[in-house]
Amino acid sequence: MALAQAISLSAEPRRQRPAYDDHVDLMHVRDVGGNSHPIRSQKAWQSRRSHILEGLQKVMGRLPDRTHQTSLDVRHIESTQIGTITRQKLTYQTDHTGRVAAYLFLPEAGAQTTPGPAVLCLQQTNRAGKLEPAGIAGNPELAHALHLARRGYVTLAPDYPGFGESDYDFAPRHGYSSGSMKAVWDNIRSVDFLLTLKQVDSERIGVIGHSLGGHNAMFTAAFDTRLRVIVSNSGFTRFHKDDVPSWTGPRYMPLIRTRFGNDANRIPFDFPEIIGSFAPRPFLAIAPKRDRDFDYTGVLDSIDAARPVYQLYAATASLQGVYPDLKHSFPATSRARADKFLDTHLQHTPPK
């Protein structure tokens, strides 16, 4: 898929994009006059999808312009052998003010004769940053990058802004209105890096994350359709079933407070719309029933709301929710469900 197709909004002028009060009814689209029309085609859905991305940017700030992006300028810091897997520490330039440090995992040398699948592995809220998904520190159940590399995936684990080795300070001079958009942009550039590797099939790149990583994965995949499979564990609920002020810190979306008054009714997007924006790409939400951070019933609501969009694409089997009787965690049982989902959708070459 061409980059212009993968990351775009719409040619429709921003000022003409209508607002929506209902973020659960995804099967209507508004015209420039504000009139509502039922969605009966994929073309009509794409118009609504562009309105959803506009809603995200009203809260996160504008997605940076690809035409002015910097060179990645990849720098390799060190290489470590872990059995048959190679772990490389590297940094790359994502914008004009900073670099991102990440761990790259390459499966067994010589075993891969053609480009294969890759997964972007995003951290939870943890000052150790990429060390946890890399399996170097923190909870071993969250060592996504190491775990999936052992299953044959190329994996990449970057620092979230302000964590790990990132010295990002969330100041306005960097050009971002939110930490969420800075993270989205860093992740988009991380996908750019993965696509420079001969070991990676551009049609088979996924993303996975727990908690912060779970919604970070979703935000990124909404904007970047090169991420073909999305897995979010304990990552979200509907704003109406959440502690809205918890989303307003500098690492997230301060405009929820300053522009929208911490009012779920005024926030111009919600998670049902984000999930709808993925269609027909495979999406798995794992939402523990005893999660005190994210009410699993809001995940049920969101999946149900997005299902008609997937039906437009005859892809309802690609939209899945799992609701284990667990707390806010990602144990081996949940990991097995994620593994199966990723294997089903990434461990084969899709038709051209």
mmCIF file of C-alpha atoms in Angstrom, residues 154-350:
data_model
loop_
_atom_site.group_PDB
_atom_site.id
_atom_site.type_symbol
_atom_site.label_atom_id
_atom_site.label_comp_id
_atom_site.label_asym_id
_atom_site.label_seq_id
_atom_site.Cartn_x
_atom_site.Cartn_y
_atom_site.Cartn_z
ATOM 1 C CA VAL A 154 10.584 -9.483 13.715
ATOM 2 C CA THR A 155 9.682 -7.190 16.621
ATOM 3 C CA LEU A 156 10.392 -3.610 17.596
ATOM 4 C CA ALA A 157 9.974 -2.123 21.100
ATOM 5 C CA PRO A 158 10.379 1.681 21.266
ATOM 6 C CA ASP A 159 10.224 4.004 24.282
ATOM 7 C CA TYR A 160 6.994 5.936 24.811
ATOM 8 C CA PRO A 161 7.666 9.707 25.067
ATOM 9 C CA GLY A 162 9.013 10.545 28.529
ATOM 10 C CA PHE A 163 9.809 6.942 29.485
ATOM 11 C CA GLY A 164 12.964 4.875 29.227
ATOM 12 C CA GLU A 165 15.702 6.871 27.535
ATOM 13 C CA SER A 166 13.300 9.461 26.158
ATOM 14 C CA ASP A 167 13.954 12.980 27.460
ATOM 15 C CA TYR A 168 10.854 14.393 25.770
ATOM 16 C CA ASP A 169 9.395 17.100 28.022
ATOM 17 C CA PHE A 170 5.980 17.683 26.349
ATOM 18 C CA ALA A 171 6.737 21.378 25.826
ATOM 19 C CA PRO A 172 4.819 23.206 23.048
ATOM 20 C CA ARG A 173 8.057 24.066 21.239
ATOM 21 C CA HIS A 174 8.159 20.510 19.891
ATOM 22 C CA GLY A 175 5.019 21.142 17.860
ATOM 23 C CA TYR A 176 2.636 18.636 19.494
ATOM 24 C CA SER A 177 -0.589 19.375 21.345
ATOM 25 C CA SER A 178 -0.519 16.064 23.216
ATOM 26 C CA GLY A 179 1.747 13.246 24.300
ATOM 27 C CA SER A 180 -0.674 10.918 22.524
ATOM 28 C CA MET A 181 -0.009 12.490 19.123
ATOM 29 C CA LYS A 182 3.743 12.554 19.769
ATOM 30 C CA ALA A 183 3.528 8.810 20.519
ATOM 31 C CA VAL A 184 1.429 8.191 17.396
ATOM 32 C CA TRP A 185 3.993 9.987 15.260
ATOM 33 C CA ASP A 186 6.924 8.124 16.842
ATOM 34 C CA ASN A 187 5.108 4.856 16.155
ATOM 35 C CA ILE A 188 4.426 5.806 12.540
ATOM 36 C CA ARG A 189 8.122 6.481 12.110
ATOM 37 C CA SER A 190 8.836 3.140 13.813
ATOM 38 C CA VAL A 191 6.781 1.463 11.090
ATOM 39 C CA ASP A 192 8.811 3.437 8.541
ATOM 40 C CA PHE A 193 11.928 1.902 10.086
ATOM 41 C CA LEU A 194 10.521 -1.638 9.999
ATOM 42 C CA LEU A 195 9.834 -1.190 6.307
ATOM 43 C CA THR A 196 13.535 -0.564 5.668
ATOM 44 C CA LEU A 197 14.333 -4.125 6.796
ATOM 45 C CA LYS A 198 14.647 -6.880 4.210
ATOM 46 C CA GLN A 199 13.269 -9.339 6.780
ATOM 47 C CA VAL A 200 9.864 -7.541 6.956
ATOM 48 C CA ASP A 201 6.896 -8.113 4.660
ATOM 49 C CA SER A 202 5.167 -4.738 4.304
ATOM 50 C CA GLU A 203 1.773 -6.466 4.101
ATOM 51 C CA ARG A 204 2.222 -8.275 7.430
ATOM 52 C CA ILE A 205 2.901 -5.764 10.188
ATOM 53 C CA GLY A 206 0.916 -5.811 13.429
ATOM 54 C CA VAL A 207 0.871 -3.930 16.720
ATOM 55 C CA ILE A 208 0.289 -5.095 20.292
ATOM 56 C CA GLY A 209 0.186 -3.410 23.682
ATOM 57 C CA HIS A 210 -1.081 -3.651 27.257
ATOM 58 C CA SER A 211 -2.723 -0.762 29.141
ATOM 59 C CA LEU A 212 -0.994 2.413 27.865
ATOM 60 C CA GLY A 213 0.363 0.271 25.048
ATOM 61 C CA GLY A 214 -3.142 -1.028 24.367
ATOM 62 C CA HIS A 215 -4.661 2.350 23.576
ATOM 63 C CA ASN A 216 -1.419 3.646 22.061
ATOM 64 C CA ALA A 217 -1.663 0.765 19.586
ATOM 65 C CA MET A 218 -5.244 1.737 18.764
ATOM 66 C CA PHE A 219 -4.535 5.437 18.315
ATOM 67 C CA THR A 220 -1.634 4.649 15.986
ATOM 68 C CA ALA A 221 -3.537 2.083 13.927
ATOM 69 C CA ALA A 222 -6.384 4.551 13.396
ATOM 70 C CA PHE A 223 -3.965 6.804 11.499
ATOM 71 C CA ASP A 224 -1.627 4.198 9.997
ATOM 72 C CA THR A 225 -3.305 1.428 8.011
ATOM 73 C CA ARG A 226 0.048 -0.226 7.352
ATOM 74 C CA LEU A 227 -0.593 -1.806 10.750
ATOM 75 C CA ARG A 228 -2.665 -4.698 9.462
ATOM 76 C CA VAL A 229 -3.502 -6.409 12.788
ATOM 77 C CA ILE A 230 -4.171 -4.733 16.146
ATOM 78 C CA VAL A 231 -4.196 -6.329 19.621
ATOM 79 C CA SER A 232 -5.143 -4.281 22.690
ATOM 80 C CA ASN A 233 -5.050 -5.827 26.172
ATOM 81 C CA SER A 234 -6.587 -3.901 29.109
ATOM 82 C CA GLY A 235 -6.281 -0.777 27.001
ATOM 83 C CA PHE A 236 -9.547 1.144 26.895
ATOM 84 C CA THR A 237 -13.212 1.612 27.667
ATOM 85 C CA ARG A 238 -15.805 4.150 26.580
ATOM 86 C CA PHE A 239 -15.180 7.645 27.943
ATOM 87 C CA HIS A 240 -18.641 7.569 29.555
ATOM 88 C CA LYS A 241 -17.488 4.596 31.640
ATOM 89 C CA ASP A 242 -14.059 5.961 32.506
ATOM 90 C CA ASP A 243 -12.340 8.519 34.719
ATOM 91 C CA VAL A 244 -12.120 11.230 32.062
ATOM 92 C CA PRO A 245 -9.599 13.469 33.947
ATOM 93 C CA SER A 246 -7.137 10.558 33.939
ATOM 94 C CA TRP A 247 -6.726 11.140 30.189
ATOM 95 C CA THR A 248 -5.647 14.789 30.557
ATOM 96 C CA GLY A 249 -2.033 14.596 31.749
ATOM 97 C CA PRO A 250 0.761 15.799 29.452
ATOM 98 C CA ARG A 251 1.525 12.239 28.342
ATOM 99 C CA TYR A 252 -2.032 11.915 27.064
ATOM 100 C CA MET A 253 -4.512 14.573 25.863
ATOM 101 C CA PRO A 254 -4.559 17.842 27.879
ATOM 102 C CA LEU A 255 -7.173 19.355 25.542
ATOM 103 C CA ILE A 256 -9.775 17.021 27.043
ATOM 104 C CA ARG A 257 -9.589 19.288 30.082
ATOM 105 C CA THR A 258 -8.739 22.680 28.638
ATOM 106 C CA ARG A 259 -10.967 22.593 25.555
ATOM 107 C CA PHE A 260 -13.641 20.034 26.382
ATOM 108 C CA GLY A 261 -14.020 20.493 30.132
ATOM 109 C CA ASN A 262 -13.476 16.821 31.060
ATOM 110 C CA ASP A 263 -16.990 16.205 29.707
ATOM 111 C CA ALA A 264 -17.421 12.845 27.978
ATOM 112 C CA ASN A 265 -20.365 14.296 26.058
ATOM 113 C CA ARG A 266 -18.154 16.985 24.516
ATOM 114 C CA ILE A 267 -15.127 14.880 23.546
ATOM 115 C CA PRO A 268 -15.339 14.621 19.732
ATOM 116 C CA PHE A 269 -14.449 10.932 19.479
ATOM 117 C CA ASP A 270 -14.802 7.698 21.408
ATOM 118 C CA PHE A 271 -13.407 4.185 21.204
ATOM 119 C CA PRO A 272 -16.290 2.644 19.212
ATOM 120 C CA GLU A 273 -15.311 4.984 16.379
ATOM 121 C CA ILE A 274 -11.630 4.102 16.666
ATOM 122 C CA ILE A 275 -12.455 0.412 16.345
ATOM 123 C CA GLY A 276 -14.717 1.145 13.391
ATOM 124 C CA SER A 277 -11.817 2.970 11.732
ATOM 125 C CA PHE A 278 -9.856 -0.303 11.664
ATOM 126 C CA ALA A 279 -12.355 -2.164 9.454
ATOM 127 C CA PRO A 280 -11.729 -4.532 7.803
ATOM 128 C CA ARG A 281 -8.373 -5.011 9.547
ATOM 129 C CA PRO A 282 -8.338 -7.680 12.279
ATOM 130 C CA PHE A 283 -8.731 -6.294 15.811
ATOM 131 C CA LEU A 284 -8.637 -8.198 19.107
ATOM 132 C CA ALA A 285 -9.584 -6.573 22.406
ATOM 133 C CA ILE A 286 -8.799 -8.509 25.586
ATOM 134 C CA ALA A 287 -10.744 -6.853 28.412
ATOM 135 C CA PRO A 288 -10.529 -8.459 31.871
ATOM 136 C CA LYS A 289 -13.795 -8.356 33.789
ATOM 137 C CA ARG A 290 -12.104 -7.283 37.048
ATOM 138 C CA ASP A 291 -10.019 -4.533 35.486
ATOM 139 C CA ARG A 292 -10.308 -1.466 37.737
ATOM 140 C CA ASP A 293 -8.628 0.785 35.174
ATOM 141 C CA PHE A 294 -10.930 0.095 32.221
ATOM 142 C CA ASP A 295 -14.527 -1.081 32.613
ATOM 143 C CA TYR A 296 -14.885 -4.103 30.349
ATOM 144 C CA THR A 297 -18.548 -3.306 29.635
ATOM 145 C CA GLY A 298 -17.340 -0.247 27.722
ATOM 146 C CA VAL A 299 -15.308 -2.605 25.542
ATOM 147 C CA LEU A 300 -18.404 -4.724 24.947
ATOM 148 C CA ASP A 301 -20.281 -1.574 23.945
ATOM 149 C CA SER A 302 -17.492 -0.525 21.594
ATOM 150 C CA ILE A 303 -17.195 -3.902 19.870
ATOM 151 C CA ASP A 304 -20.966 -4.074 19.398
ATOM 152 C CA ALA A 305 -21.047 -0.572 17.939
ATOM 153 C CA ALA A 306 -18.248 -1.330 15.466
ATOM 154 C CA ARG A 307 -19.640 -4.664 14.295
ATOM 155 C CA PRO A 308 -21.945 -3.189 11.598
ATOM 156 C CA VAL A 309 -18.920 -1.486 10.027
ATOM 157 C CA TYR A 310 -17.111 -4.815 9.804
ATOM 158 C CA GLN A 311 -20.275 -6.282 8.300
ATOM 159 C CA LEU A 312 -19.973 -3.755 5.467
ATOM 160 C CA TYR A 313 -16.680 -5.435 4.608
ATOM 161 C CA ALA A 314 -17.903 -9.013 5.261
ATOM 162 C CA ALA A 315 -15.189 -9.164 7.947
ATOM 163 C CA THR A 316 -17.067 -9.757 11.209
ATOM 164 C CA ALA A 317 -14.790 -12.698 12.065
ATOM 165 C CA SER A 318 -11.877 -10.241 12.166
ATOM 166 C CA LEU A 319 -13.431 -8.281 15.050
ATOM 167 C CA GLN A 320 -13.025 -10.121 18.346
ATOM 168 C CA GLY A 321 -13.405 -9.406 22.038
ATOM 169 C CA VAL A 322 -12.278 -11.655 24.883
ATOM 170 C CA TYR A 323 -13.363 -11.033 28.483
ATOM 171 C CA PRO A 324 -11.406 -13.193 30.960
ATOM 172 C CA ASP A 325 -12.238 -13.200 34.674
ATOM 173 C CA LEU A 326 -9.015 -11.401 35.577
ATOM 174 C CA LYS A 327 -7.672 -8.126 36.930
ATOM 175 C CA HIS A 328 -5.641 -5.560 34.941
ATOM 176 C CA SER A 329 -3.017 -7.993 33.648
ATOM 177 C CA PHE A 330 -1.719 -9.940 30.648
ATOM 178 C CA PRO A 331 -1.077 -13.505 31.867
ATOM 179 C CA ALA A 332 -0.141 -16.522 29.781
ATOM 180 C CA THR A 333 -3.779 -17.430 29.102
ATOM 181 C CA SER A 334 -4.446 -14.030 27.542
ATOM 182 C CA ARG A 335 -1.109 -14.146 25.769
ATOM 183 C CA ALA A 336 -2.130 -17.422 24.132
ATOM 184 C CA ARG A 337 -5.251 -15.759 22.712
ATOM 185 C CA ALA A 338 -3.165 -12.892 21.353
ATOM 186 C CA ASP A 339 -0.616 -15.297 19.869
ATOM 187 C CA LYS A 340 -3.314 -17.253 18.075
ATOM 188 C CA PHE A 341 -4.877 -14.077 16.701
ATOM 189 C CA LEU A 342 -1.556 -12.724 15.423
ATOM 190 C CA ASP A 343 -0.569 -16.080 13.944
ATOM 191 C CA THR A 344 -3.914 -16.421 12.157
ATOM 192 C CA HIS A 345 -3.685 -13.038 10.499
ATOM 193 C CA LEU A 346 0.055 -12.451 10.066
ATOM 194 C CA GLN A 347 1.720 -15.830 9.600
ATOM 195 C CA HIS A 348 0.477 -16.179 6.048
ATOM 196 C CA THR A 349 0.953 -14.071 2.972
ATOM 197 C CA PRO A 350 -2.291 -12.205 2.171
#
